[in-house]
Amino acid sequence: MTSFRLFSLRLIFVVFVLFVVFQLNVLPERKYYTHRGCTGPSRSSDVIDKIRIGTTNKVTYKDYLDRPSSDLTTFQEDWKVEATLFNKFPKEKRFLTLGIPTVRRVDNEYIMDTIESLVNNTRPEELKDIYIVVFLADFNETWIEDISRRLNESYPQLISSETLVVIRSWKSFYPSLENLNHTYNDNYNKRKWRSKQNVDYAFIFLYCQHLSTYYMQMEDDIYTIPNYLDVVKDYISEMRFQWTCLEFSELGFIGKLYHSYDLEKLAKMVLLFYEEQPCDFTYLYFNTLMLQFQRYIHRPTIFQHVGLKSSLPGKVQPLKDRFFDNLEKTYQGDNPPAKLYTNLLVQSQNTPESAYYQEPGYFWSHRNGKAGDWFTVVFDDPQRVGKIIVETGSREHPLDRIQHGKLQASLSLVKIDKSEPKCTNNIILGHFKDGLIKVSNLTSVVGPFKIHCISIILTANQDWWVIIKEIAVFLAD
Ligand SMILES: *[C@@H]1O[C@H](CO)[C@@H](O)[C@H](O)[C@H]1NC(C)=O
Ligand SMILES: *[C@@H]1O[C@H](CO)[C@@H](O)[C@H](O)[C@H]1NC(C)=O
Ligand SMILES: *[C@@H]1O[C@H](CO)[C@@H](O)[C@H](O)[C@H]1NC(C)=O
Ligand SMILES: *[C@@H]1O[C@H](CO)[C@@H](O)[C@H](O)[C@H]1NC(C)=O
Ligand SMILES: *[C@@H]1O[C@H](CO)[C@@H](O)[C@H](O)[C@H]1NC(C)=O
């Protein structure tokens, strides 16, 4: 034991002496090498020569960050004016810019429908609060002329009020799209498409950076819901802390909302890694570097992909956003004031109230339905009801309808015990068929009595979650 310790001490001492000798020899020279990395030792006169020659031929830190450059004035003075096809570069600062880069597709053009869906679903008075910037990011002049002519014909008012801004770029803005780094095992065409797309995105970010307070990117093949701007505004005002990116779609780079003041940084980062990363990965790293460590995705989402064909020729992408759905109420009952109760686990965004009140949305349980699960509407005051319609499941989730269930009306409420209403004098009104139940002529069933509770009760287990899309209650005259 002692001899081993002695040996260790000697060994440490020897190593220490060697280290000191090495430092004494090497340190004076190291001063010159600190900027040369691991190139290994070389004669000190070389180093002094290099210092004397100066740094004129060196790539500076700024060059490094700027290559490919985010300062497009080095390519073209006034590039924003040159890039704008109709009118001048817009000057007025608005609330939101929707940026849509688009390239020519071989079979289907979706861009006209995408713009139509955005315009259709914006209130006319809100069109002056937004810019829709369409970036024709293709080098095919014929196509650029064709699309810009069609936009000019379809939206003369929006173009003259500068809500619709159409822009283009030039090949000289793009860095080399040859010999691209081989990453993600993407083939050559995919790498080229991906890298060009990054530069397209950076271009539109830089163009839009001073147009508005917020910026949201779209793809050219999406559709949206009525008054999507309300959802965006509400989500922004719900945020009680600093955020970098809010998402209104799960997919790709659709419906990502940024503060416009972050766009230049984002453009630089996308450009810096234009060869290595597709933008729909880069933005997630960007968000983390901006200290947003989780994603804020608004559910239900409000933008859906239509394009089955990607803008990369031959690439089919049957991507659909799981959280996009038909949220509008179909039957629009009188629905008198009521409280809603259920024993089902509730998804935070899909409250029981969403099934009953008129705002877009629906109730969605967070687990499979079981026999005996209940969902009860308790009217604030008993009502004379003429007709009830309950629709379950949704367009995107048809299997989440109630497979086996019944509808029950109760004439009396005994009490509400720990969020569970006790209703009596029950009358079974009928059973669900294909997720739907309609009961008319209710007054002939209940006679002169008023109804206090309406309950939906599952009569068998089911393998799916439960969506109650709409409960429409029509009062008797
Ligand atoms: C936009 O609205 C018009 C008129 O209501 C309708 O004909 C058209 O289909 C709508 N387009 C889209 C893409 O929703
Ligand atoms: C350019 O676009 C036009 C119109 O979309 C198309 O007919 C033509 O073939 C395209 N040219 C090339 C070189 O792809
Ligand atoms: C756009 O359309 C208007 C007519 O609505 C026409 O006067 C104008 O020349 C068109 N602009 C371009 C650039 O085609
Ligand atoms: C990326 O490409 C450059 C230039 O072709 C090359 O020097 C570099 O080694 C490549 N990097 C990777 C990670 O492949
Ligand atoms: C409702 O009542 C009316 C007349 O009272 C009758 O004509 C009609 O068929 C009834 N509807 C249903 C669904 O029972």
XYZ file of C-alpha atoms and ligand atoms in Angstrom:
547
model
C 0.000 0.000 0.000
C 2.738 2.496 1.095
C 4.976 1.638 -1.839
C 2.090 2.201 -4.239
C 1.405 5.599 -2.692
C 5.076 6.511 -2.939
C 5.075 5.477 -6.569
C 1.990 7.615 -7.297
C 3.545 10.654 -5.634
C 6.698 10.271 -7.697
C 4.682 9.891 -10.853
C 2.678 13.045 -10.138
C 5.899 14.937 -9.414
C 7.515 13.799 -12.699
C 4.423 14.756 -14.680
C 4.356 18.161 -12.983
C 8.040 18.872 -13.781
C 7.522 17.839 -17.413
C 4.495 20.087 -17.641
C 6.394 23.126 -16.258
C 9.329 22.568 -18.655
C 6.924 22.191 -21.578
C 5.071 25.405 -20.672
C 8.312 27.398 -20.369
C 9.374 26.305 -23.845
C 6.093 26.638 -25.606
C 4.397 29.661 -24.083
C 6.438 32.415 -25.760
C 5.547 30.954 -29.148
C 1.942 30.240 -28.266
C 1.106 33.927 -28.229
C 1.343 33.912 -31.997
C -0.640 30.772 -32.487
C -3.780 31.562 -30.587
C -5.628 32.521 -33.774
C -4.338 29.651 -35.810
C -6.187 26.863 -34.084
C -4.726 23.408 -34.274
C -2.361 23.844 -37.176
C 0.569 22.679 -35.027
C 3.863 24.376 -34.344
C 5.668 26.343 -37.017
C 8.692 28.646 -36.992
C 8.134 31.938 -35.224
C 9.497 33.934 -38.224
C 6.537 32.625 -40.361
C 4.207 33.981 -37.779
C 5.915 37.359 -37.657
C 5.773 37.540 -41.467
C 2.068 36.886 -41.355
C 1.562 39.606 -38.794
C 3.608 42.058 -40.893
C 1.663 41.240 -44.069
C -1.473 42.116 -42.148
C -4.977 40.780 -42.330
C -6.062 42.258 -45.660
C -6.565 38.867 -47.295
C -8.231 37.273 -44.342
C -11.880 36.479 -44.074
C -13.115 38.705 -41.291
C -15.653 37.677 -38.733
C -18.177 39.943 -40.412
C -17.579 38.413 -43.839
C -18.092 35.040 -42.286
C -21.442 35.991 -40.793
C -22.473 37.773 -43.963
C -21.769 35.005 -46.392
C -24.294 34.530 -47.886
C -24.995 38.133 -47.069
C -28.087 39.408 -45.326
C -27.218 42.935 -46.462
C -28.778 42.868 -49.890
C -27.874 46.482 -50.657
C -24.406 45.180 -51.524
C -26.042 43.466 -54.493
C -28.470 46.156 -55.399
C -29.148 49.589 -53.952
C -32.823 50.042 -53.244
C -33.453 46.341 -53.670
C -36.802 46.505 -51.871
C -38.182 48.987 -54.383
C -36.790 46.962 -57.271
C -38.320 43.797 -55.872
C -41.826 45.259 -55.578
C -43.825 44.562 -58.713
C -46.800 46.868 -58.308
C -46.688 50.197 -56.496
C -43.721 51.233 -54.430
C -42.320 49.673 -51.324
C -45.111 50.110 -48.721
C -44.331 52.643 -46.022
C -47.175 52.393 -43.546
C -46.571 50.161 -40.512
C -49.377 47.654 -40.006
C -50.314 44.985 -37.481
C -49.380 41.808 -39.315
C -47.628 40.694 -42.480
C -48.484 37.334 -43.993
C -45.502 36.251 -46.084
C -46.089 33.655 -48.794
C -43.152 32.491 -50.896
C -44.274 30.569 -53.961
C -42.524 28.797 -56.827
C -43.854 27.406 -60.091
C -45.370 23.959 -59.752
C -45.658 21.604 -62.633
C -49.272 20.426 -62.222
C -51.183 22.338 -59.615
C -50.970 25.999 -58.769
C -52.439 26.571 -55.327
C -51.317 30.135 -54.789
C -54.475 31.778 -56.163
C -56.675 29.642 -53.878
C -54.411 30.312 -50.915
C -54.749 34.067 -51.349
C -58.485 33.729 -51.901
C -58.868 31.742 -48.698
C -56.910 34.342 -46.712
C -58.838 37.237 -48.222
C -62.239 35.516 -47.897
C -61.603 34.880 -44.226
C -60.414 38.376 -43.318
C -63.058 40.948 -42.391
C -63.036 43.724 -45.014
C -62.206 46.382 -42.408
C -59.231 44.327 -41.207
C -57.596 44.165 -44.631
C -56.003 47.543 -43.947
C -54.294 46.099 -40.841
C -52.388 43.462 -42.751
C -50.037 42.984 -45.663
C -50.149 39.842 -47.749
C -46.716 39.647 -49.340
C -46.549 37.140 -52.182
C -42.991 36.337 -53.177
C -42.729 34.902 -56.688
C -39.557 32.985 -55.945
C -38.948 31.390 -59.306
C -36.530 32.371 -62.053
C -39.022 31.543 -64.817
C -39.961 34.974 -66.220
C -42.994 33.666 -68.107
C -44.421 32.279 -64.919
C -43.705 35.476 -62.952
C -45.507 37.523 -65.594
C -48.409 35.096 -65.685
C -49.017 34.986 -61.914
C -48.540 38.715 -61.420
C -51.002 39.442 -64.228
C -53.564 37.100 -62.656
C -53.088 38.717 -59.252
C -53.466 42.165 -60.772
C -56.687 41.128 -62.479
C -58.191 39.353 -59.456
C -57.302 41.879 -56.741
C -57.025 45.398 -58.201
C -58.359 46.990 -54.985
C -56.075 45.050 -52.685
C -53.086 45.924 -54.834
C -53.883 49.617 -54.955
C -54.486 49.710 -51.172
C -51.108 47.912 -50.818
C -52.630 45.078 -48.791
C -51.485 42.690 -51.480
C -47.795 43.167 -52.198
C -46.200 41.128 -54.972
C -42.437 40.779 -55.020
C -39.726 38.955 -56.943
C -35.969 38.505 -56.680
C -33.029 37.892 -59.017
C -30.706 35.004 -59.468
C -27.753 37.174 -58.438
C -29.149 37.367 -54.908
C -28.665 33.651 -54.450
C -25.463 32.067 -53.233
C -24.180 29.010 -55.031
C -26.726 26.235 -55.230
C -24.146 23.792 -56.577
C -21.930 21.393 -54.579
C -24.189 21.687 -51.608
C -23.361 19.945 -48.377
C -24.735 16.477 -48.175
C -26.904 16.388 -45.074
C -30.004 14.481 -43.943
C -29.270 11.953 -46.681
C -31.269 14.119 -49.075
C -30.535 13.579 -52.739
C -29.042 16.308 -54.899
C -32.339 17.794 -56.120
C -33.803 17.862 -52.669
C -30.691 19.564 -51.273
C -30.836 22.183 -53.997
C -34.556 22.781 -53.483
C -34.115 22.959 -49.716
C -31.153 25.339 -49.899
C -32.884 27.640 -52.355
C -35.970 27.638 -50.158
C -33.849 28.846 -47.234
C -32.620 31.781 -49.285
C -36.180 32.493 -50.468
C -37.329 32.575 -46.857
C -34.483 34.834 -45.768
C -35.273 37.169 -48.665
C -38.915 37.529 -47.682
C -37.995 37.939 -43.979
C -35.621 40.779 -44.872
C -38.135 42.390 -47.209
C -40.860 42.309 -44.544
C -38.853 43.241 -41.463
C -40.153 46.812 -41.110
C -43.645 46.404 -42.569
C -45.544 45.475 -39.432
C -45.410 44.584 -35.762
C -45.748 40.867 -36.365
C -44.827 38.570 -39.209
C -46.359 35.217 -40.043
C -45.124 32.917 -42.742
C -47.408 30.791 -44.900
C -46.798 28.264 -47.582
C -48.487 28.695 -50.936
C -50.915 25.810 -50.467
C -52.939 26.432 -47.356
C -56.469 27.312 -46.438
C -57.758 28.889 -43.271
C -60.855 29.463 -41.122
C -63.189 32.481 -40.945
C -61.784 35.338 -38.866
C -58.459 33.583 -38.285
C -57.096 37.010 -37.258
C -59.212 36.933 -34.078
C -57.494 33.712 -33.057
C -54.079 35.250 -33.735
C -54.888 38.417 -31.791
C -56.390 36.482 -28.879
C -53.401 34.156 -28.627
C -50.970 37.082 -28.651
C -52.897 38.837 -25.897
C -53.085 35.627 -23.840
C -49.279 35.482 -23.643
C -48.202 36.780 -20.247
C -44.459 36.332 -20.838
C -41.801 36.996 -23.435
C -42.121 34.731 -26.467
C -40.296 34.329 -29.740
C -42.531 32.181 -31.896
C -46.221 31.299 -31.742
C -47.471 28.568 -34.037
C -50.884 28.347 -35.637
C -50.184 25.169 -37.561
C -48.178 22.112 -36.642
C -46.737 21.670 -40.071
C -43.574 22.707 -41.881
C -43.121 26.438 -41.815
C -46.817 27.332 -41.916
C -48.444 29.769 -39.511
C -45.302 30.598 -37.513
C -45.691 34.028 -35.920
C -42.650 36.143 -35.077
C -42.071 39.668 -33.845
C -40.868 41.568 -36.899
C -37.883 42.825 -34.909
C -36.549 39.246 -34.774
C -36.721 38.720 -38.532
C -33.227 39.895 -39.370
C -31.667 37.518 -36.855
C -33.808 34.695 -38.157
C -32.822 35.531 -41.746
C -29.144 35.476 -40.798
C -29.437 32.140 -39.104
C -31.362 30.573 -41.961
C -28.718 31.893 -44.368
C -25.818 30.771 -42.217
C -27.063 27.189 -42.328
C -28.711 27.357 -45.719
C -26.849 24.266 -46.895
C -27.136 22.189 -43.763
C -30.656 22.643 -42.446
C -34.127 23.072 -43.907
C -35.825 26.158 -42.489
C -38.495 24.122 -40.745
C -35.727 22.732 -38.524
C -33.700 25.929 -38.237
C -36.553 27.919 -36.734
C -36.836 25.458 -33.848
C -33.131 25.915 -33.043
C -33.603 29.653 -33.447
C -36.445 29.668 -30.933
C -34.299 27.791 -28.429
C -31.381 30.191 -28.910
C -33.840 32.999 -28.248
C -34.552 31.211 -24.958
C -37.968 29.886 -25.842
C -37.581 26.273 -24.781
C -41.001 24.982 -25.666
C -43.334 25.271 -28.603
C -46.498 27.312 -28.273
C -48.904 25.758 -30.756
C -52.413 27.139 -30.729
C -54.932 24.324 -30.849
C -57.120 23.944 -32.771
C -54.809 25.138 -35.486
C -56.122 27.550 -38.081
C -54.151 26.787 -41.234
C -54.358 23.567 -43.168
C -52.252 22.243 -46.003
C -54.064 21.584 -49.257
C -51.105 20.638 -51.370
C -50.622 16.952 -51.859
C -47.807 17.786 -54.259
C -44.857 19.581 -52.733
C -43.236 22.398 -54.663
C -40.322 19.984 -55.081
C -41.254 18.227 -58.331
C -42.176 14.619 -57.688
C -42.342 14.940 -53.911
C -45.736 13.965 -52.604
C -46.527 15.192 -49.127
C -49.881 14.111 -47.806
C -49.361 16.300 -44.765
C -52.391 17.329 -42.850
C -52.408 19.197 -39.623
C -53.981 17.065 -36.889
C -55.346 20.096 -35.155
C -57.088 21.749 -38.062
C -60.775 21.045 -38.386
C -64.199 22.332 -39.231
C -65.044 24.356 -36.173
C -68.103 26.278 -37.269
C -71.465 25.529 -35.738
C -73.876 24.050 -38.266
C -77.273 24.126 -36.555
C -76.987 27.272 -34.404
C -79.633 26.632 -31.765
C -81.118 29.174 -29.332
C -79.007 27.624 -26.563
C -80.261 29.477 -23.455
C -77.715 30.213 -20.671
C -76.514 26.981 -19.069
C -73.642 25.350 -17.182
C -71.846 22.334 -18.581
C -70.532 19.326 -16.696
C -68.824 16.101 -17.687
C -66.871 13.265 -16.094
C -64.686 12.985 -19.200
C -61.115 14.288 -19.055
C -61.085 17.627 -20.868
C -58.451 18.838 -23.357
C -57.570 22.354 -22.247
C -58.474 24.087 -25.523
C -61.615 22.017 -26.142
C -63.787 22.812 -23.173
C -67.346 21.509 -22.659
C -68.543 25.082 -23.335
C -67.082 24.854 -26.859
C -69.795 22.345 -27.733
C -72.618 24.536 -26.524
C -71.833 28.157 -27.221
C -71.719 29.646 -30.717
C -68.007 30.406 -31.022
C -66.070 28.111 -33.354
C -64.723 25.033 -31.561
C -65.845 21.736 -30.078
C -65.536 19.616 -26.963
C -62.838 16.935 -27.111
C -62.202 14.392 -24.370
C -58.658 13.446 -23.545
C -59.312 9.723 -23.243
C -61.394 7.005 -24.827
C -65.092 6.991 -24.101
C -66.360 4.430 -21.539
C -69.836 3.086 -20.888
C -71.512 5.406 -18.383
C -69.512 8.527 -19.313
C -71.784 11.547 -19.200
C -71.938 15.128 -20.444
C -74.709 17.269 -18.995
C -76.168 20.656 -19.871
C -77.914 22.296 -16.899
C -80.032 25.278 -17.926
C -79.795 28.271 -15.583
C -83.628 28.304 -15.731
C -85.795 25.344 -16.828
C -86.835 25.709 -20.468
C -89.621 24.656 -22.800
C -87.644 22.945 -25.533
C -88.903 22.126 -29.021
C -85.938 20.454 -30.649
C -82.443 19.205 -29.772
C -79.652 18.252 -32.162
C -76.341 16.811 -30.987
C -73.582 16.259 -33.503
C -70.437 14.368 -32.520
C -67.156 13.650 -34.317
C -65.687 16.095 -36.799
C -64.580 16.266 -40.389
C -60.956 15.452 -39.545
C -61.805 13.051 -36.705
C -64.939 11.186 -37.795
C -64.070 8.224 -35.554
C -64.218 10.408 -32.457
C -68.002 10.465 -32.718
C -70.156 8.790 -30.089
C -70.563 5.231 -31.324
C -73.080 4.098 -28.694
C -74.920 6.640 -26.633
C -78.270 8.053 -25.641
C -79.790 11.450 -25.041
C -81.794 12.084 -21.919
C -83.854 15.024 -20.715
C -84.525 15.636 -17.018
C -87.352 17.710 -15.649
C -85.750 18.373 -12.258
C -82.364 19.199 -10.823
C -81.837 17.953 -7.270
C -78.392 19.425 -6.587
C -74.938 19.837 -8.015
C -72.542 17.746 -5.972
C -68.789 18.210 -6.597
C -69.319 19.277 -10.222
C -71.727 16.418 -10.796
C -75.338 17.458 -11.322
C -78.009 15.146 -9.899
C -80.980 15.382 -12.257
C -84.223 13.367 -11.879
C -87.488 12.734 -13.686
C -85.529 11.479 -16.655
C -86.916 10.841 -20.109
C -84.849 8.968 -22.713
C -85.145 10.930 -25.950
C -83.314 8.508 -28.239
C -80.019 6.943 -29.258
C -77.129 8.223 -31.386
C -76.941 7.003 -34.937
C -73.674 7.624 -36.836
C -72.682 10.061 -34.123
C -75.791 12.189 -34.549
C -79.118 12.579 -32.788
C -82.034 14.870 -33.670
C -85.147 15.028 -31.517
C -88.040 17.136 -32.755
C -91.536 17.772 -31.434
C -90.234 17.561 -27.866
C -93.282 19.284 -26.456
C -95.362 16.305 -27.524
C -93.023 14.061 -25.488
C -92.739 16.111 -22.278
C -96.121 17.789 -22.413
C -96.407 21.059 -20.509
C -93.232 20.489 -18.462
C -89.996 22.381 -18.650
C -86.633 20.676 -19.064
C -83.844 21.411 -16.585
C -81.017 19.084 -17.718
C -80.014 17.431 -20.961
C -77.521 14.569 -20.696
C -75.507 12.653 -23.230
C -74.650 9.232 -21.824
C -72.343 6.654 -23.414
C -73.835 3.145 -23.444
C -70.667 1.230 -24.453
C -66.890 1.609 -24.364
C -65.286 2.989 -27.498
C -61.742 2.913 -28.863
C -61.623 6.633 -29.594
C -61.738 9.929 -27.845
C -65.033 11.818 -27.851
C -65.728 14.952 -29.857
C -69.030 16.711 -29.208
C -69.083 19.131 -32.054
C -72.359 20.901 -31.422
C -75.311 20.800 -29.052
C -78.139 22.853 -30.542
C -81.186 23.491 -28.351
C -84.222 25.126 -29.974
C -86.836 26.592 -27.661
C -90.527 25.861 -28.170
C -92.601 28.826 -29.240
C -64.181 32.704 -51.437
O -65.493 33.256 -51.431
C -66.172 33.098 -52.671
C -67.488 33.854 -52.578
O -68.138 33.596 -51.365
C -66.378 31.604 -52.952
O -67.030 31.434 -54.185
C -65.012 30.927 -53.005
O -65.145 29.537 -53.164
C -64.218 31.212 -51.741
N -62.878 30.696 -51.929
C -62.197 30.007 -51.021
C -60.861 29.520 -51.425
O -62.638 29.749 -49.921
C -41.821 28.674 -67.545
O -43.167 28.772 -67.159
C -44.077 28.624 -68.245
C -45.472 28.947 -67.713
O -45.745 28.353 -66.489
C -43.936 27.215 -68.805
O -44.845 27.030 -69.879
C -42.508 27.002 -69.266
O -42.328 25.670 -69.715
C -41.547 27.308 -68.135
N -40.182 27.263 -68.624
C -39.248 26.476 -68.119
C -37.891 26.584 -68.697
O -39.476 25.697 -67.193
C -52.894 46.030 -63.513
O -54.237 46.142 -63.914
C -54.639 47.458 -64.250
C -56.113 47.421 -64.594
O -56.853 46.903 -63.534
C -53.833 47.976 -65.419
O -54.194 49.307 -65.670
C -52.346 47.903 -65.064
O -51.574 48.256 -66.171
C -51.979 46.515 -64.624
N -50.622 46.536 -64.180
C -49.720 45.687 -64.626
C -48.338 45.914 -64.127
O -50.000 44.763 -65.377
C -19.842 21.719 -46.698
O -19.404 22.164 -47.954
C -18.176 22.887 -47.916
C -17.912 23.418 -49.314
O -18.256 22.473 -50.286
C -17.064 21.947 -47.422
O -15.847 22.629 -47.366
C -17.459 21.448 -46.036
O -16.505 20.513 -45.588
C -18.822 20.786 -46.060
N -19.223 20.483 -44.699
C -19.822 19.349 -44.392
C -20.244 19.234 -42.953
O -20.015 18.443 -45.193
C -94.020 16.836 -35.419
O -95.376 17.194 -35.296
C -96.004 17.566 -36.473
C -97.383 18.009 -36.194
O -97.623 18.047 -34.811
C -95.972 16.406 -37.463
O -96.535 16.791 -38.675
C -94.562 15.948 -37.687
O -94.493 14.789 -38.496
C -93.882 15.657 -36.378
N -92.476 15.372 -36.612
C -91.852 14.358 -36.070
C -90.366 14.216 -36.440
O -92.370 13.587 -35.329
